[in-house]
mmCIF file of C-alpha atoms and ligand atoms in Angstrom:
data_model
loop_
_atom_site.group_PDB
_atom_site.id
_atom_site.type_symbol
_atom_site.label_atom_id
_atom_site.label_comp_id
_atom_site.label_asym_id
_atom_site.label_seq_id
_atom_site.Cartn_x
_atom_site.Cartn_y
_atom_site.Cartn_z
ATOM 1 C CA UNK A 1 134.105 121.455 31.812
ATOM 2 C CA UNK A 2 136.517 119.557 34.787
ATOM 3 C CA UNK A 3 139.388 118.532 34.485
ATOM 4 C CA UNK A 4 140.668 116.114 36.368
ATOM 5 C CA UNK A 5 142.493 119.227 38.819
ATOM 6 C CA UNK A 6 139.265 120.156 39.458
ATOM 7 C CA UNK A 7 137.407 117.144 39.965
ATOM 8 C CA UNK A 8 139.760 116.015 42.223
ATOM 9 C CA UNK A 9 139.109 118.892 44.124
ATOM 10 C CA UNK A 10 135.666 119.002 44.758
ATOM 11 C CA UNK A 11 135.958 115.212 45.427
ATOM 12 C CA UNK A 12 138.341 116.058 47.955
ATOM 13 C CA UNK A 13 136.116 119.022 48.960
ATOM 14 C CA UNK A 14 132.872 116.381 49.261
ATOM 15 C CA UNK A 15 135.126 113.657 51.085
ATOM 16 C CA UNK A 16 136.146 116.470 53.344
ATOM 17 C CA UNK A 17 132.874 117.940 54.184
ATOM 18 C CA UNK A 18 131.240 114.075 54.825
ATOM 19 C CA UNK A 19 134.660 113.365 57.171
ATOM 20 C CA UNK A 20 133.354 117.065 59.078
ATOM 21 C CA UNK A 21 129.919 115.568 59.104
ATOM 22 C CA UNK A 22 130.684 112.016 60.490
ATOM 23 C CA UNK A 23 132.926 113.740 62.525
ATOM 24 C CA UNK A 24 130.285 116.295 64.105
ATOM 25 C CA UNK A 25 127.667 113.625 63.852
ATOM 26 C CA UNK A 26 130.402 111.671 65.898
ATOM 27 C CA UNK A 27 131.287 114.461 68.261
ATOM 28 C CA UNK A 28 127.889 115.055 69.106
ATOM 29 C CA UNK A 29 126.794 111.243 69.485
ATOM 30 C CA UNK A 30 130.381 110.978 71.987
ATOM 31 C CA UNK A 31 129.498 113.975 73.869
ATOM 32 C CA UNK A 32 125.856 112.802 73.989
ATOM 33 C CA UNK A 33 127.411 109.582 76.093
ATOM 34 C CA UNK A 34 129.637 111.406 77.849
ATOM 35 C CA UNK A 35 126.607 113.728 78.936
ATOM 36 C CA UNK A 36 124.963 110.782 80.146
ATOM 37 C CA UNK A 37 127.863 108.987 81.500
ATOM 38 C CA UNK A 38 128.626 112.320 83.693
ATOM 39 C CA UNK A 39 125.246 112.172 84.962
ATOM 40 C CA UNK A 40 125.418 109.031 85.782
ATOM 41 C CA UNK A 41 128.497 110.177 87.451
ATOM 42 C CA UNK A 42 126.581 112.275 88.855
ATOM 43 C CA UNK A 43 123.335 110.107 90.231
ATOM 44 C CA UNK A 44 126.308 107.004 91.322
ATOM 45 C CA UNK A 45 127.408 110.244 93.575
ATOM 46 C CA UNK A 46 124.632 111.746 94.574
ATOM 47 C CA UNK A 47 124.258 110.665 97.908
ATOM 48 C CA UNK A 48 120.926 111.368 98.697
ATOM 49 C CA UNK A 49 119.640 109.257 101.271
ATOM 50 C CA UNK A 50 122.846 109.295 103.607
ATOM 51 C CA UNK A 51 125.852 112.306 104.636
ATOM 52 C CA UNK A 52 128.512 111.564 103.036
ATOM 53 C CA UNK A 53 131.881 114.063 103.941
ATOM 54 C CA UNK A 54 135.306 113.246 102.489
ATOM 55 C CA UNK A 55 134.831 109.429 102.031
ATOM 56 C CA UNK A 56 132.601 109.233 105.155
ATOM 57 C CA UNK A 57 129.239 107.859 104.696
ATOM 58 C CA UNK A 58 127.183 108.083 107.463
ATOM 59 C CA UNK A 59 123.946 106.466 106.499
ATOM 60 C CA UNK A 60 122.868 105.571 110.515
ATOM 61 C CA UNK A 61 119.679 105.654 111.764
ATOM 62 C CA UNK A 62 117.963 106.049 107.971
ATOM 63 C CA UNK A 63 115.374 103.668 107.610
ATOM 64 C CA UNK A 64 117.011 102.192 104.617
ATOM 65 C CA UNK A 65 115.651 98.897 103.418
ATOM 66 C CA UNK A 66 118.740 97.932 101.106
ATOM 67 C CA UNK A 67 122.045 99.272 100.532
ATOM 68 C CA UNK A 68 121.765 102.599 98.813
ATOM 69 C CA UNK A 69 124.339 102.251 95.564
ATOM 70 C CA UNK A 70 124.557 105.653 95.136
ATOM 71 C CA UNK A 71 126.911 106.968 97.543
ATOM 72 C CA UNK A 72 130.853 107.838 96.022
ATOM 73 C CA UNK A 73 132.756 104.513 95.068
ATOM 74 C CA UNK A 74 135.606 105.613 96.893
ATOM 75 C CA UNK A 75 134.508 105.677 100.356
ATOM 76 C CA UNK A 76 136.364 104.378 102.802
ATOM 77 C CA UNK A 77 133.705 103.799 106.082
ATOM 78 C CA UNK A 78 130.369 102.805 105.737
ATOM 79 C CA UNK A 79 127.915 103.001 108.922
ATOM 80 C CA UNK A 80 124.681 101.685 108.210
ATOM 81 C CA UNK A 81 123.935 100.871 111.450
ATOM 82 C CA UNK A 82 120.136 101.367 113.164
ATOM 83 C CA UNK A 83 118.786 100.510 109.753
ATOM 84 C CA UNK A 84 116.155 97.864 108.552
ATOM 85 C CA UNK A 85 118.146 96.116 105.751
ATOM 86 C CA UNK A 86 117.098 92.609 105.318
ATOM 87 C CA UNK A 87 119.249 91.671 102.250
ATOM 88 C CA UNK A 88 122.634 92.019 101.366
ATOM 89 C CA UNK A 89 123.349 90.304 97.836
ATOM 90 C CA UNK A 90 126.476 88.663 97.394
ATOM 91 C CA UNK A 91 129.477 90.749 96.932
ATOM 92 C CA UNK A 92 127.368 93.971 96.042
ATOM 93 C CA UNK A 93 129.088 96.165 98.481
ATOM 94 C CA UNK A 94 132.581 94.935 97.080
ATOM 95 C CA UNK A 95 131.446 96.102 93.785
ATOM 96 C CA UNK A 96 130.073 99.331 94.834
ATOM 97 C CA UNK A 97 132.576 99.933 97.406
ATOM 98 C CA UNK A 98 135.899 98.142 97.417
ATOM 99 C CA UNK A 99 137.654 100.922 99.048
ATOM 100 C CA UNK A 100 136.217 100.198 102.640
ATOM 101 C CA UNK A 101 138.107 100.124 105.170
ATOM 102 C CA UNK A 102 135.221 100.363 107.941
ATOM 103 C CA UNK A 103 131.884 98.953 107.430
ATOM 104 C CA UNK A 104 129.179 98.762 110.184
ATOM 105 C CA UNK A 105 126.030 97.220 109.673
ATOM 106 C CA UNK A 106 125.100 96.630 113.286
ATOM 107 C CA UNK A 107 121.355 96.958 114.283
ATOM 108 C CA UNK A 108 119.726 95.696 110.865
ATOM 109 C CA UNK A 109 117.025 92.782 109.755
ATOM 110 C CA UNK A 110 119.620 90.854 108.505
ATOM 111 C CA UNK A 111 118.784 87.209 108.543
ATOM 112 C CA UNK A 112 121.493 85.424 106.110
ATOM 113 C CA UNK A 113 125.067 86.101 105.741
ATOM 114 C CA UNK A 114 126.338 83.992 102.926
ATOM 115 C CA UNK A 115 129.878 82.970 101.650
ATOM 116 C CA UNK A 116 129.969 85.831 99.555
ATOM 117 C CA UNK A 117 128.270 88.824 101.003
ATOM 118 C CA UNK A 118 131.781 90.054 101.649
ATOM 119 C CA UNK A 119 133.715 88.914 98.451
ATOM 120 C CA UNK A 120 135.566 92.095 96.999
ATOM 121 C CA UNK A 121 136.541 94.190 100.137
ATOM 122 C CA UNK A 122 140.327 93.383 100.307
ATOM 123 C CA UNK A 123 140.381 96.491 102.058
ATOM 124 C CA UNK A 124 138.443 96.178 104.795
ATOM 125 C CA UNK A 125 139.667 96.807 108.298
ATOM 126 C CA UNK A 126 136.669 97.007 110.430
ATOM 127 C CA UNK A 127 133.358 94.869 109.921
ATOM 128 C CA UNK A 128 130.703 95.129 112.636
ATOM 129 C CA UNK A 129 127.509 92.840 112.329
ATOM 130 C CA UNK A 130 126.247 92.701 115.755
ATOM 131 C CA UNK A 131 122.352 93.055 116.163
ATOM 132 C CA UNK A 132 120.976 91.211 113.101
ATOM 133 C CA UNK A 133 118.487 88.509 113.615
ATOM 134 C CA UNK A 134 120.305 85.772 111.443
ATOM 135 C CA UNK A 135 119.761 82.136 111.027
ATOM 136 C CA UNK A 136 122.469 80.063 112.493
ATOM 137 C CA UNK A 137 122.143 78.019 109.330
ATOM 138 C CA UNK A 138 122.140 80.794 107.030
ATOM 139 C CA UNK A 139 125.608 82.127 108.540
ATOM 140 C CA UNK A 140 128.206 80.783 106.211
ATOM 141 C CA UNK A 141 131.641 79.466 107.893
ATOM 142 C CA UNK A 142 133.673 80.933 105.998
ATOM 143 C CA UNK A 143 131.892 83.855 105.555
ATOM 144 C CA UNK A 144 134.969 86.373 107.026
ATOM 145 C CA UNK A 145 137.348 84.444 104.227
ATOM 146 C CA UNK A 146 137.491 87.562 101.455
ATOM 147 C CA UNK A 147 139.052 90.021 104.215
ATOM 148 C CA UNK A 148 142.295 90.380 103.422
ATOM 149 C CA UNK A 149 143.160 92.657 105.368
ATOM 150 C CA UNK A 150 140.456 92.557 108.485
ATOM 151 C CA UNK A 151 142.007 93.518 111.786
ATOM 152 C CA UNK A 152 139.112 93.989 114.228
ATOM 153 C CA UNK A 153 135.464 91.628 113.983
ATOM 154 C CA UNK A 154 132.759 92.975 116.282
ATOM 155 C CA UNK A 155 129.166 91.232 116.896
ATOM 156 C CA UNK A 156 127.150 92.856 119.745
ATOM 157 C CA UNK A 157 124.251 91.950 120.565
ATOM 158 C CA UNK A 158 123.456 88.507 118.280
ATOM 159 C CA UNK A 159 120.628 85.927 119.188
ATOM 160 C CA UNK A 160 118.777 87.856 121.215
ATOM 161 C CA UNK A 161 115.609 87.485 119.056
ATOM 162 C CA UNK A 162 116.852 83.602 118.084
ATOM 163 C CA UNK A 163 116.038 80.853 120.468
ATOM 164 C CA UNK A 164 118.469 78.659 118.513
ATOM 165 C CA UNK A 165 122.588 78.944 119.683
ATOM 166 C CA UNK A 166 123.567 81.409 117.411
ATOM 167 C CA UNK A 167 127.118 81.429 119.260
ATOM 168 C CA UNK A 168 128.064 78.196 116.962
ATOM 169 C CA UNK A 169 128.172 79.997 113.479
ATOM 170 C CA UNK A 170 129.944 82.497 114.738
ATOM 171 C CA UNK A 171 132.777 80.386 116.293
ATOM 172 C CA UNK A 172 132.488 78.199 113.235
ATOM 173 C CA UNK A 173 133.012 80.888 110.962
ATOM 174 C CA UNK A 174 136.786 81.479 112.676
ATOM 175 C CA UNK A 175 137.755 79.168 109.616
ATOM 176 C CA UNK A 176 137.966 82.017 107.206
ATOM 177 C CA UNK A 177 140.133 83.807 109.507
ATOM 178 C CA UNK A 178 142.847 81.152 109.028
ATOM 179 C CA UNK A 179 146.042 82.918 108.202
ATOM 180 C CA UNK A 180 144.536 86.713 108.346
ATOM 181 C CA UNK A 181 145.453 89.789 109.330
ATOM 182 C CA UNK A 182 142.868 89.444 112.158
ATOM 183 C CA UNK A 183 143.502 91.587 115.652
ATOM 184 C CA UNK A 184 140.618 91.453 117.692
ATOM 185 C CA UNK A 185 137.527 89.951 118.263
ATOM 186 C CA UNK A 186 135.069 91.493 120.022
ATOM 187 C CA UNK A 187 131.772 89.123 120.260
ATOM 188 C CA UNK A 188 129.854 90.466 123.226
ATOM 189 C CA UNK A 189 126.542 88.452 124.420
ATOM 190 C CA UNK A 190 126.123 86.670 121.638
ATOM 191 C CA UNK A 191 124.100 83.723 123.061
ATOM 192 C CA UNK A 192 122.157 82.408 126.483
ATOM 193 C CA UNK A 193 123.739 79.199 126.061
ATOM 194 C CA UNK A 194 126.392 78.570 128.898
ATOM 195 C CA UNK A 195 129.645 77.053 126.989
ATOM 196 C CA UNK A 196 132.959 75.770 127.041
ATOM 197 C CA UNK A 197 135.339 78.096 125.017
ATOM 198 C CA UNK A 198 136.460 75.522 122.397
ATOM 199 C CA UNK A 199 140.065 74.940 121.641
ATOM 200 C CA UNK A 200 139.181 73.687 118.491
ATOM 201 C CA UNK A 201 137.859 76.754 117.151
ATOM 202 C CA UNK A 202 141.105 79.217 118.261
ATOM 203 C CA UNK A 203 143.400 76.567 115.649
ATOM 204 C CA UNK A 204 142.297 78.741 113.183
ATOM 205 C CA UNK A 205 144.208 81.824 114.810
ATOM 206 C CA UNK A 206 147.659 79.989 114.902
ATOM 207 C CA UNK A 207 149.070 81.596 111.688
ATOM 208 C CA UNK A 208 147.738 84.930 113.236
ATOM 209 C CA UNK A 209 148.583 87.765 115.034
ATOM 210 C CA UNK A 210 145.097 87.556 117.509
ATOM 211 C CA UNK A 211 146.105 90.435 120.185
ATOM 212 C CA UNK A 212 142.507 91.251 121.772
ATOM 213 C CA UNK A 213 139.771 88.579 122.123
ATOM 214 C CA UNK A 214 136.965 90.508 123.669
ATOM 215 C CA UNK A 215 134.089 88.002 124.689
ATOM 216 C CA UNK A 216 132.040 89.878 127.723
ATOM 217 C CA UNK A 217 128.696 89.268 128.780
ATOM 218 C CA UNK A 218 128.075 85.831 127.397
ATOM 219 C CA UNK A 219 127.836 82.221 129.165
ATOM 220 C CA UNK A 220 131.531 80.903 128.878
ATOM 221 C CA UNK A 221 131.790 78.527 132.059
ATOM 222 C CA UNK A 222 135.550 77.718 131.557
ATOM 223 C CA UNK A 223 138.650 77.950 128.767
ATOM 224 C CA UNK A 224 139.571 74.304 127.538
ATOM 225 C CA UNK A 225 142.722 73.466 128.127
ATOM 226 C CA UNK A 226 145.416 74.850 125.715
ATOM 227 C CA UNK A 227 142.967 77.366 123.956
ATOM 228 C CA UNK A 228 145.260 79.831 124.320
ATOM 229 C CA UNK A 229 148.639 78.044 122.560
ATOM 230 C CA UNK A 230 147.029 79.244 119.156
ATOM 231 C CA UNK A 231 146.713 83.183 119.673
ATOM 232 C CA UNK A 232 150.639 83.609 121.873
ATOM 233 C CA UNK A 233 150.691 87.340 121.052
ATOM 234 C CA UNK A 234 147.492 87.895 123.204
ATOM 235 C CA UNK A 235 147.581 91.066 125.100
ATOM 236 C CA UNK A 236 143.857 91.642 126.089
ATOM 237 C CA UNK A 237 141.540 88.377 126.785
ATOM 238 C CA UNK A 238 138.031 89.793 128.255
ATOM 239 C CA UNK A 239 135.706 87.274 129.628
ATOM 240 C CA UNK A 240 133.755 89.473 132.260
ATOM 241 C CA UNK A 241 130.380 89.167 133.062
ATOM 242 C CA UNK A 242 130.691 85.235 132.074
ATOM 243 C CA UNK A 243 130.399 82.214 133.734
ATOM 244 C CA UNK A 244 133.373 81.229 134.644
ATOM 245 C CA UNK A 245 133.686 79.420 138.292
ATOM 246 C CA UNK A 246 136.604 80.199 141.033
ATOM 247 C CA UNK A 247 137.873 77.311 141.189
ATOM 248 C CA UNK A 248 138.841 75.138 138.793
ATOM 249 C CA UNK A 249 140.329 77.776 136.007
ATOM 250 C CA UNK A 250 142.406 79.494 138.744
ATOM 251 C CA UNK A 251 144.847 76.215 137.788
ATOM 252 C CA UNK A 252 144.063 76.536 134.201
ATOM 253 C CA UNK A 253 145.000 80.605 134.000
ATOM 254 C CA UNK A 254 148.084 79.899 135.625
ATOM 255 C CA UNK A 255 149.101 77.597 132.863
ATOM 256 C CA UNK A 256 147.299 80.096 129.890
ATOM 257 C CA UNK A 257 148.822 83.080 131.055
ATOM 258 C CA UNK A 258 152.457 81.743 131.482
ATOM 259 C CA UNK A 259 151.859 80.661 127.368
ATOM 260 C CA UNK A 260 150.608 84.092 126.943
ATOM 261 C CA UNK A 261 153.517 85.978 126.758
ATOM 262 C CA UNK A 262 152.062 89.554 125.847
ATOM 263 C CA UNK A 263 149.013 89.039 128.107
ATOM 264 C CA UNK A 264 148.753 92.424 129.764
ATOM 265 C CA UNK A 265 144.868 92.910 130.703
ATOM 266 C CA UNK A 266 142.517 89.686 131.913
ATOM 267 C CA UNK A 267 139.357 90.891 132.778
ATOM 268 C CA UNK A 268 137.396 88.433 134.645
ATOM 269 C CA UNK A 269 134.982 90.296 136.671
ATOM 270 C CA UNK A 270 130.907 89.489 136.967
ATOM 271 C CA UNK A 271 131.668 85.918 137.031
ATOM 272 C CA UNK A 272 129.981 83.660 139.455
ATOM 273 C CA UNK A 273 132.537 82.957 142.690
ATOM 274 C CA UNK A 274 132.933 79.160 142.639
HETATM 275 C C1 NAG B 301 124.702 108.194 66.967
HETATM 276 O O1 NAG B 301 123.402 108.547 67.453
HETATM 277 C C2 NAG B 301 122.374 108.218 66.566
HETATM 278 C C3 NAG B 301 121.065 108.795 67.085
HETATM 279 O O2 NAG B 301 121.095 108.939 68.486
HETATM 280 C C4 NAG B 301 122.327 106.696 66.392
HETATM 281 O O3 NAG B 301 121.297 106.330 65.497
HETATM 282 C C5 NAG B 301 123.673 106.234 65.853
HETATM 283 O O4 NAG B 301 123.683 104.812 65.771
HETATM 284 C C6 NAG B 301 124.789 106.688 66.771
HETATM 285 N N1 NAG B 301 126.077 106.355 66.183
HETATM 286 C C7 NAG B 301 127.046 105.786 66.867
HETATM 287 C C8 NAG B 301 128.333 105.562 66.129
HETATM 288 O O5 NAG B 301 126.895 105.459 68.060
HETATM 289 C C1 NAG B 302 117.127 104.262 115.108
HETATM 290 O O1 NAG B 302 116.484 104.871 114.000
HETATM 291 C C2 NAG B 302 115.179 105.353 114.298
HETATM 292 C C3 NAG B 302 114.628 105.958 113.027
HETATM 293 O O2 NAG B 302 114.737 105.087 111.955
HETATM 294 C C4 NAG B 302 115.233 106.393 115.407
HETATM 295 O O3 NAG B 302 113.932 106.805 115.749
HETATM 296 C C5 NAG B 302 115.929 105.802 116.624
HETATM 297 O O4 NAG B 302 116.102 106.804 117.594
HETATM 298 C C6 NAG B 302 117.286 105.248 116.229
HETATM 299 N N1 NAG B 302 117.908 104.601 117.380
HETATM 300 C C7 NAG B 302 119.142 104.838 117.747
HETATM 301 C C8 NAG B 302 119.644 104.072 118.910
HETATM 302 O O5 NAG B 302 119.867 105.649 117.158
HETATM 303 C C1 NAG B 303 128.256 103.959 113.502
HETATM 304 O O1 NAG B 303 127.332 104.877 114.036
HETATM 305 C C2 NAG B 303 126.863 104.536 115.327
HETATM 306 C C3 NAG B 303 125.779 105.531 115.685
HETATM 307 O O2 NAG B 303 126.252 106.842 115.558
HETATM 308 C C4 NAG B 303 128.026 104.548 116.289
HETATM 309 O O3 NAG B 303 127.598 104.184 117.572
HETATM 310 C C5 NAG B 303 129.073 103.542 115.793
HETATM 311 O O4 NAG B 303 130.208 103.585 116.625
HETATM 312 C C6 NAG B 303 129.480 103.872 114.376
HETATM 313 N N1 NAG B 303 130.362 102.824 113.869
HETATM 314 C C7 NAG B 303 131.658 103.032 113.593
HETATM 315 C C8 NAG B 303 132.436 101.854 113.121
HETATM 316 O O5 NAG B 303 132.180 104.121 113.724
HETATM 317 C C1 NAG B 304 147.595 78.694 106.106
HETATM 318 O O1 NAG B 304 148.995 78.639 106.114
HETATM 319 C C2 NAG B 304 149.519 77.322 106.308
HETATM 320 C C3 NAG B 304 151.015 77.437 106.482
HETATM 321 O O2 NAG B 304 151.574 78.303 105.570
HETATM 322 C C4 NAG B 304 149.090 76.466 105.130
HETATM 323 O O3 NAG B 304 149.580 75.155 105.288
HETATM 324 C C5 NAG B 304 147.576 76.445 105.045
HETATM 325 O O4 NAG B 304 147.155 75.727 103.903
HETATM 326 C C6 NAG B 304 147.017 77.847 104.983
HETATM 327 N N1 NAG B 304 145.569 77.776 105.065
HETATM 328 C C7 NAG B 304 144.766 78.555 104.333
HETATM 329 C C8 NAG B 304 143.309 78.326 104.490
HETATM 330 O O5 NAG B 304 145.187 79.403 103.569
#
């Protein structure tokens, strides 16, 4: 015979054992995801086709065909350069890795670099892209916009394998830059097309702080007029090995460099003597 003492106990004594079951059955089903979830951890860490030290990735010279996605999330420079990567899918690496602060992808099989390739890396500071075959029409002008905080922009090397003018895009894409933290811009031989360097496309700097604009080796024959009144805290302009002529710009550097207050380097040499 129970009485209701007892029967309360051994209901008590039943609910208790099912709550240690669930609860085991529980514990063992959340450390069964947390088992995976470490190893996943573990694989998203893993680095195993690159070095990584500290938050250094070096994944040069690898023969990667895509962006490995298993190096640590917090890294904060990226060189992929010397790679064959053909595809970078919109704002992958700012979901993988939005703690850049250096990326280099120069020397890949890049052919299109669309609106978003860059969308999620507020923090980058550095972003080369130089030696990638891309199509002038597949290079998106405002491509740059998501940097927040870029300060330096360096293409070596572009066009060499295009026969179009891929100097265009890449002037174009000065748009996104438009009230950045931008510092320099180094775009060395970027086309075989002589040019005019375009006023039109250094407007987009006048909210900036532009201090180096770096463009050697590539077919500038003269500065338009007034380029220069949008980038005033200019202290490095490089336009050696270009095409500029004797003549005619020595008028039109006296007039830049007196609105170029913090000019403190010019280098104009390898130009043709007009
Ligand atoms: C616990 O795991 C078992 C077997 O793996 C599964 O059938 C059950 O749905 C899981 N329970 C919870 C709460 O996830
Ligand atoms: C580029 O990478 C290849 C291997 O993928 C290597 O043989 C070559 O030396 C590298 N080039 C440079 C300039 O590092
Ligand atoms: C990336 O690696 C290459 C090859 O070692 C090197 O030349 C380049 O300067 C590196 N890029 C950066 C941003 O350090
Ligand atoms: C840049 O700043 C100016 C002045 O504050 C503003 O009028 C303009 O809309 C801004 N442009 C962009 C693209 O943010």
């Amino acid at each position: 015979m129970f009485n209701i003492g007892t029967m309360f106990f051994y209901q008590l004594l039943v609910a208790l054992l099912l709550n240690v079951c669930v609860t085991v059955h529980g514990n063992s089903n959340a450390t069964s995801l947390k088992r995976t979830e470490l190893e996943e951890m573990k694989n998203k860490n893993n680095c195993k086709l690159c070095t990584c030290v500290g938050l250094i990735a070096d994944c040069t010279s690898r023969n990667l065909k895509s962006l490995p996605q298993d190096l640590p999330q917090d890294i904060t420079t990226l060189n992929l350069t010397n790679n064959s990567i053909t595809h970078l899918p919109d704002g992958l690496l700012g979901q993988l890795y939005q703690s850049l602060k250096v990326l280099d992808i120069d020397g890949n099989k890049i052919t299109a670099f669309g609106q978003y390739v860059f969308d999620g890396l507020q923090n980058l500071e550095f972003l080369g892209i130089g030696a990638n075959p891309f199509k002038p029409e597949l290079f998106h002008h405002l491509v740059y916009k998501p940097l927040k905080n870029i300060r330096t922009i360096f293409v070596s090397r572009f066009g060499d394998e295009s026969k179009h003018d891929s100097r265009i895009p890449l002037f174009n894409a000065f748009e996104g830059l438009q009230n950045s933290t931008i510092e320099a811009i180094i775009y060395e031989h970027i086309t075989f097309v002589p040019f005019l360097l375009e006023k039109k496309y250094m407007q987009f700097f006048q909210n900036c702080h532009l201090k180096k604009l770096v463009l050697p080796e590539n077919k500038i024959y003269a500065f338009e007029p007034g380029f220069s009144k949008f980038m005033p805290h200019l202290e490095i302009v490089d336009v050696s090995r270009n095409l500029i002529q004797g003549t005619m710009p020595v008028n039109n550097k006296v007039l830049e460099i007196y609105l170029m207050q913090f000019l403190k380097v010019i280098k104009i040499e390898g130009n043709t003597q007009g």
